[in-house]
Every structure is written in C-alpha cells, then in structure tokens.
Amino acid sequence: MLRYTQRPEKSKKVYDLSDLDLSRILEYEGDFLIESSLPSSNLRNAAKNLVFISSDRNKPHGSGVVVNHNGQKYLVTATHILNSKCFGTPTNLRVFERNGDNIVTANLEDVAMLYSTPQAGKRKLPTADVGIFEYNGNLEGVQLHQPMNPDAYVAIALGYPGIHADKWLGDLRPLASPGKAIVQEKRKKELTPYMQKLLAEQGMLNAPESVQKIIFTGATSGGNSGGGLFTLEGKLLGVCRGPEGSIGKETGFDEFYPVIEVLEAIQK
C-alpha cells in the first residue's frame, strides 16, 4: 500500500523529457509533463483518447476522455464544465479531438447526453460530477480499471490545464501529471454547508449516494476538469472533479470520480 503526505506546494512546472522511465515517474509529482515524455505505449494511447471541450478552439475550458466499456464507446467529462447543458439547455460547447495531425470538431448539441449529475436523483442513478455522452467517432476509447476497490496507485492525470495553455493549444496534445491516486471507501459523509447549498440548488440533496472519490497528489489546474486519471497500464481510474477539491473544499487535494458505477447503471 502506498503512503502519501500532502505536498506543501506544487510547482506545476512543465517538463519535456526524452529518457524518463516508469521507476522515476514520481520524481515529477506535482509537475506537468509534455505528452511525448510519457514512458509507455499504454499511457501514450490513453493520451490519444483525450478531447478538449470549449466554446472556443483557442480558449481553455475543460477536458474529456473517450471510454470503451463492454464494447460501447462513450465521451465522459465533468458535469460542472457543461454549464447549462447539464440541465438540458443548449450551449455553444464543442468537442475537439485529434485525428492524426488533424483536429476534428463536433458540436456538443449534436451528441446525445446519457447522464449528468442533475439527472441522478430523478433516475435513481449513482451521483457523481460526471457527464456522459454517446460517442461514434474514430477514437478507440480507453478501458476502465476494475474492480474499483479502495487502494492506492501510481497514476497519471491527463488534461488541458489552462495555466499552461501555451504548451498544448497548438496541437491539443494533453499535459500529463504524475502522482499517487488513493481510491477511498464508499461511505456516507457529512456534507459541508457549501455542498448542501450546491446540491439543493441542483435538486440533488436527496439523490442516491455518491460514488466514492479518488484523491490525487499530483497537479491539476482549471481546464483539467473532465480529464482522465490513469493507471500506469493506461486504464481509466476516474475523471477530474476539480483542482485541490475546489468544489466544496472537502479534502484540499485534487479529486477525481470513478465512472464505472455510473456507466454500468446506464447500460442496465
């Protein structure tokens, strides 16, 4: 079992490396790596399945990841980057994905939304800050890590952090951040006043129990939301909820949500 201590401060610098091996990956915990620095084909494949979500090709906003689960492909992101879309109101958000050297664009309005957090209570589905859409594009999709038991992993977060947009906006190659991922037990917790207010506003205060959280000791930033957290084998652990627990400030760490419980509920 990995043990971790909270880093006093994350430098969040960007490194472009050519000789990094997996045994040294945690030397860069709290920093970002250029995609070409990823030391395994599994992680490089995971990076290929990241998408950029924004209303403007040149404006950082959010991230997403294409998942292949039980032979079906989905676009997964975070509810809170969808704005009014998660309540069924049209938006001008678009999805940008890499196809070789080309960037393919799709309007999010043209993609069927299968799940967003506000739907959880009405549909008796597990609650998570997750948005799930159908996906019929060319990306092959990543596999989910399972089973999602409480455990700790060396992991890589992939996404489009706004603080380093100059490093990825040109070709949409996501930045990577290594760290330790601690999957928590699923248990009922007392809500902070902020979260009580937020859930009440979204009609979710009495929604089904939330999936468990994943605490991540690496670096994320605004724009990482909806991006993936991967094991070193390139399997998806969860999607980014917010840097340093920003929604509700529950833990002070970067937080991710698993998606397997929600996906399996949808497939049923």
Coordinates of C-alpha atoms in Angstrom, one line a residue, residues 37-166:
S37 CA 7.6 12.4 -22.2
L38 CA 5.2 9.6 -21.3
P39 CA 7.3 6.5 -20.8
S40 CA 5.0 3.7 -22.0
S41 CA 2.8 3.0 -25.1
N42 CA -0.2 2.4 -22.7
L43 CA 0.0 5.9 -21.4
R44 CA 0.6 7.4 -24.9
N45 CA -2.5 5.5 -26.1
A46 CA -4.5 6.9 -23.2
A47 CA -3.4 10.4 -24.2
K48 CA -4.7 9.8 -27.7
N49 CA -8.2 9.4 -26.3
L50 CA -8.3 12.8 -24.5
V51 CA -10.6 15.5 -26.0
F52 CA -10.7 19.3 -25.5
I53 CA -14.1 20.8 -24.7
S54 CA -14.7 24.5 -25.1
S55 CA -16.8 27.1 -27.0
D56 CA -13.7 28.5 -28.5
R57 CA -10.8 26.5 -30.0
N58 CA -8.3 28.9 -28.6
K59 CA -9.8 29.3 -25.1
P60 CA -9.1 26.8 -22.3
H61 CA -12.2 25.4 -20.6
G62 CA -12.4 21.7 -19.9
S63 CA -11.3 18.2 -20.9
G64 CA -12.9 14.8 -21.6
V65 CA -12.0 11.2 -22.3
V66 CA -13.4 8.6 -24.7
V67 CA -14.1 5.3 -22.9
N68 CA -14.8 1.9 -24.3
H69 CA -16.8 -0.2 -21.8
N70 CA -18.3 -3.6 -22.7
G71 CA -17.9 -2.8 -26.4
Q72 CA -19.7 0.5 -26.2
K73 CA -18.0 3.9 -26.5
Y74 CA -18.8 7.0 -24.5
L75 CA -17.5 10.5 -24.2
V76 CA -17.0 11.2 -20.5
T77 CA -16.4 14.6 -18.9
A78 CA -17.3 16.6 -15.7
T79 CA -20.8 18.0 -15.3
H80 CA -19.6 21.3 -14.0
I81 CA -17.9 22.2 -17.3
L82 CA -21.1 21.7 -19.2
N83 CA -22.8 24.8 -17.7
S84 CA -26.5 24.9 -18.5
K85 CA -26.1 21.9 -20.9
C86 CA -26.4 19.5 -17.9
F87 CA -29.9 20.9 -17.3
G88 CA -30.9 20.4 -20.9
T89 CA -30.4 24.0 -22.1
P90 CA -28.5 24.3 -25.4
T91 CA -24.9 25.6 -25.3
N92 CA -22.3 26.5 -27.8
L93 CA -19.8 24.0 -26.4
R94 CA -17.8 22.0 -28.9
V95 CA -15.6 18.9 -28.7
F96 CA -12.1 19.0 -30.3
E97 CA -10.2 15.7 -30.8
R98 CA -7.0 14.7 -32.6
N99 CA -7.2 12.5 -35.6
G100 CA -3.6 12.0 -36.7
D101 CA -2.3 15.5 -37.4
N102 CA -5.8 16.9 -37.9
I103 CA -8.2 18.3 -35.3
V104 CA -11.8 17.1 -35.7
T105 CA -14.6 19.3 -34.2
A106 CA -18.1 18.3 -33.2
N107 CA -20.9 20.4 -31.6
L108 CA -21.9 19.0 -28.2
E109 CA -25.5 19.8 -29.1
D110 CA -25.3 17.1 -31.8
V111 CA -24.3 14.4 -29.3
A112 CA -26.8 12.5 -27.2
M113 CA -26.3 13.2 -23.4
L114 CA -26.8 10.0 -21.4
Y115 CA -26.1 11.3 -17.9
S116 CA -25.4 14.4 -16.0
T117 CA -25.4 15.0 -12.3
P118 CA -28.9 16.6 -12.0
Q119 CA -30.4 13.5 -13.6
A120 CA -29.2 11.3 -10.8
G121 CA -32.0 11.9 -8.4
K122 CA -34.8 11.6 -10.9
R123 CA -33.4 8.4 -12.5
K124 CA -32.2 6.9 -9.2
L125 CA -28.7 6.7 -10.6
P126 CA -25.4 6.9 -8.6
T127 CA -24.4 10.5 -8.0
A128 CA -21.1 11.9 -9.5
D129 CA -19.8 15.1 -11.0
V130 CA -19.8 13.3 -14.4
G131 CA -21.3 14.0 -17.8
I132 CA -21.6 11.1 -20.2
F133 CA -22.4 11.2 -23.9
E134 CA -22.7 8.8 -26.8
Y135 CA -19.6 8.6 -28.9
N136 CA -19.4 7.5 -32.5
G137 CA -16.1 9.0 -33.5
N138 CA -12.8 7.5 -34.6
L139 CA -11.1 7.2 -31.2
E140 CA -10.9 3.7 -29.9
G141 CA -11.6 4.5 -26.3
V142 CA -9.7 3.5 -23.1
Q143 CA -10.6 0.7 -20.8
L144 CA -11.7 1.2 -17.2
H145 CA -9.7 0.0 -14.3
Q146 CA -11.7 -2.5 -12.3
P147 CA -12.6 -3.5 -9.7
M148 CA -12.7 -0.1 -8.1
N149 CA -11.6 -1.3 -4.6
P150 CA -10.1 1.0 -2.0
D151 CA -6.4 1.0 -2.9
A152 CA -3.5 3.2 -3.9
Y153 CA -1.8 3.5 -7.2
V154 CA 0.9 5.5 -9.0
A155 CA -1.2 7.3 -11.6
I156 CA -1.1 9.9 -14.4
A157 CA -3.6 12.7 -14.8
L158 CA -4.2 13.8 -18.4
G159 CA -5.9 17.0 -19.5
Y160 CA -5.7 20.6 -20.7
P161 CA -4.7 22.8 -17.8
G162 CA -5.3 26.5 -18.5
I163 CA -2.2 27.7 -16.7
H164 CA -0.1 26.0 -19.5
A165 CA -2.3 26.5 -22.5
D166 CA 0.6 27.8 -24.5

